[in-house]
Amino acid sequence: KQWYQRRVAITAGGNASNFDTFATEITQARHTFSFIGIAETNVDSELKDLYRIPGYTSEYNDKFPDKAKGSGVGLYVHESFAYTRLDKLCICTANLESVFVSITNRPPSGSDNDS
């Protein structure tokens, strides 16, 4: 059986003002996403625990220093995946922001993340 990932990526335009609405909508979706990527979080990584989605763990990269808007990235990984953050690939410059993980397992066959 072939294994498929379900993922979604959004531009948040600021977690502080938009995250609650997004989290409510994503938890009411008819799909369980393997990964959820968020751009323009406008928060630093130490605040990631303020922005939780049930059933997911998160990795955030800091926003660009002194940039008030349009910066910061986050990645939510479904709890059925084990992963390791790849700090060497997590970049924050004026032109590029990224957060990378390495998936160390995949969900068992028949799980919600299989198609």
C-alpha positions as MATLAB code, in Angstrom:
seq = 'KQWYQRRVAITAGGNASNFDTFATEITQARHTFSFIGIAETNVDSELKDLYRIPGYTSEYNDKFPDKAKGSGVGLYVHESFAYTRLDKLCICTANLESVFVSITNRPPSGSDNDS';
ca = [
       0.000    0.000    0.000;
       1.331    3.414   -0.918;
       1.521    6.033    1.824;
       0.428    9.628    1.237;
       0.922   12.810    3.203;
      -1.762   15.443    3.622;
      -0.418   18.923    4.171;
      -1.571   22.499    4.176;
       0.364   25.769    4.231;
      -1.026   29.212    5.043;
       0.073   32.778    5.524;
      -1.193   33.708    8.947;
      -0.678   37.451    8.845;
       0.067   37.289   12.557;
      -0.637   34.526   15.049;
      -1.778   36.982   17.714;
      -4.703   38.206   15.621;
      -5.562   35.199   13.425;
      -4.439   31.967   15.077;
      -7.559   31.151   17.106;
      -9.776   31.343   14.022;
      -7.339   29.264   11.974;
      -6.948   26.606   14.699;
     -10.730   26.294   15.044;
     -11.187   25.889   11.300;
      -8.365   23.371   10.912;
      -9.659   21.181   13.743;
     -13.125   21.187   12.159;
     -11.777   20.126    8.749;
     -12.783   16.710    7.487;
      -9.135   15.794    6.946;
      -6.319   15.067    9.319;
      -3.278   16.817    7.921;
       0.163   15.274    8.332;
       1.840   18.689    8.334;
       0.649   22.273    8.674;
       2.999   25.079    7.670;
       2.430   28.681    8.717;
       4.208   31.761    7.355;
       4.175   35.284    8.777;
       3.521   34.152   12.333;
       5.094   37.347   13.703;
       6.182   35.484   16.851;
       9.470   34.066   18.120;
      10.011   30.390   18.863;
       9.844   30.809   22.654;
       6.153   31.751   22.295;
       5.174   28.636   20.305;
       3.371   27.046   23.260;
       0.810   29.858   23.133;
      -0.274   28.562   19.708;
      -1.287   24.918   19.989;
      -3.333   22.743   17.688;
      -4.723   19.582   19.326;
      -3.039   16.450   17.970;
       0.056   18.285   16.698;
       3.477   19.269   17.960;
       5.037   22.464   16.661;
       8.379   23.832   15.626;
       8.811   27.571   15.156;
      11.721   29.578   13.835;
      12.277   33.068   15.202;
      11.091   36.049   13.216;
      13.636   38.325   11.595;
      15.049   40.765   14.217;
      13.332   44.154   14.376;
      10.783   43.172   11.723;
       7.330   43.732   13.206;
       5.226   42.080   10.475;
       5.594   39.475    7.748;
       8.184   37.337    9.520;
       8.352   34.051   11.406;
       7.506   30.510   10.329;
       5.964   27.530   12.068;
       5.488   23.865   11.268;
       2.960   21.581   12.939;
       3.611   17.843   12.749;
       0.804   15.371   13.432;
       1.412   13.431   16.640;
       1.542   10.132   14.719;
       4.950   11.140   13.323;
       8.255   11.036   15.164;
      10.676   13.666   13.937;
      13.897   15.530   14.596;
      14.333   19.266   14.049;
      17.124   20.036   11.552;
      18.599   23.193   13.079;
      21.286   23.521   10.377;
      18.518   24.039    7.789;
      16.374   26.378    9.896;
      17.231   29.788    8.478;
      16.115   33.340    9.226;
      17.481   36.073    6.975;
      15.936   39.199    5.458;
      15.029   37.155    2.362;
      14.545   33.565    3.542;
      12.927   31.936    6.545;
      12.591   28.192    7.034;
      11.999   25.440    9.548;
      12.908   21.847    8.645;
      12.334   18.492   10.299;
      13.365   14.956    9.451;
      10.581   12.400    9.818;
      11.967    9.378   11.636;
       8.873    7.203   11.261;
       5.616    7.164    9.369;
       2.164    6.289   10.679;
       1.182    2.614   10.616;
      -1.034    1.398    7.768;
      -4.692    2.142    8.307;
      -4.068    5.258   10.374;
      -5.839    8.564    9.749;
      -2.851    9.778    7.742;
      -3.073    6.997    5.148;
      -5.113    7.573    2.001;
];
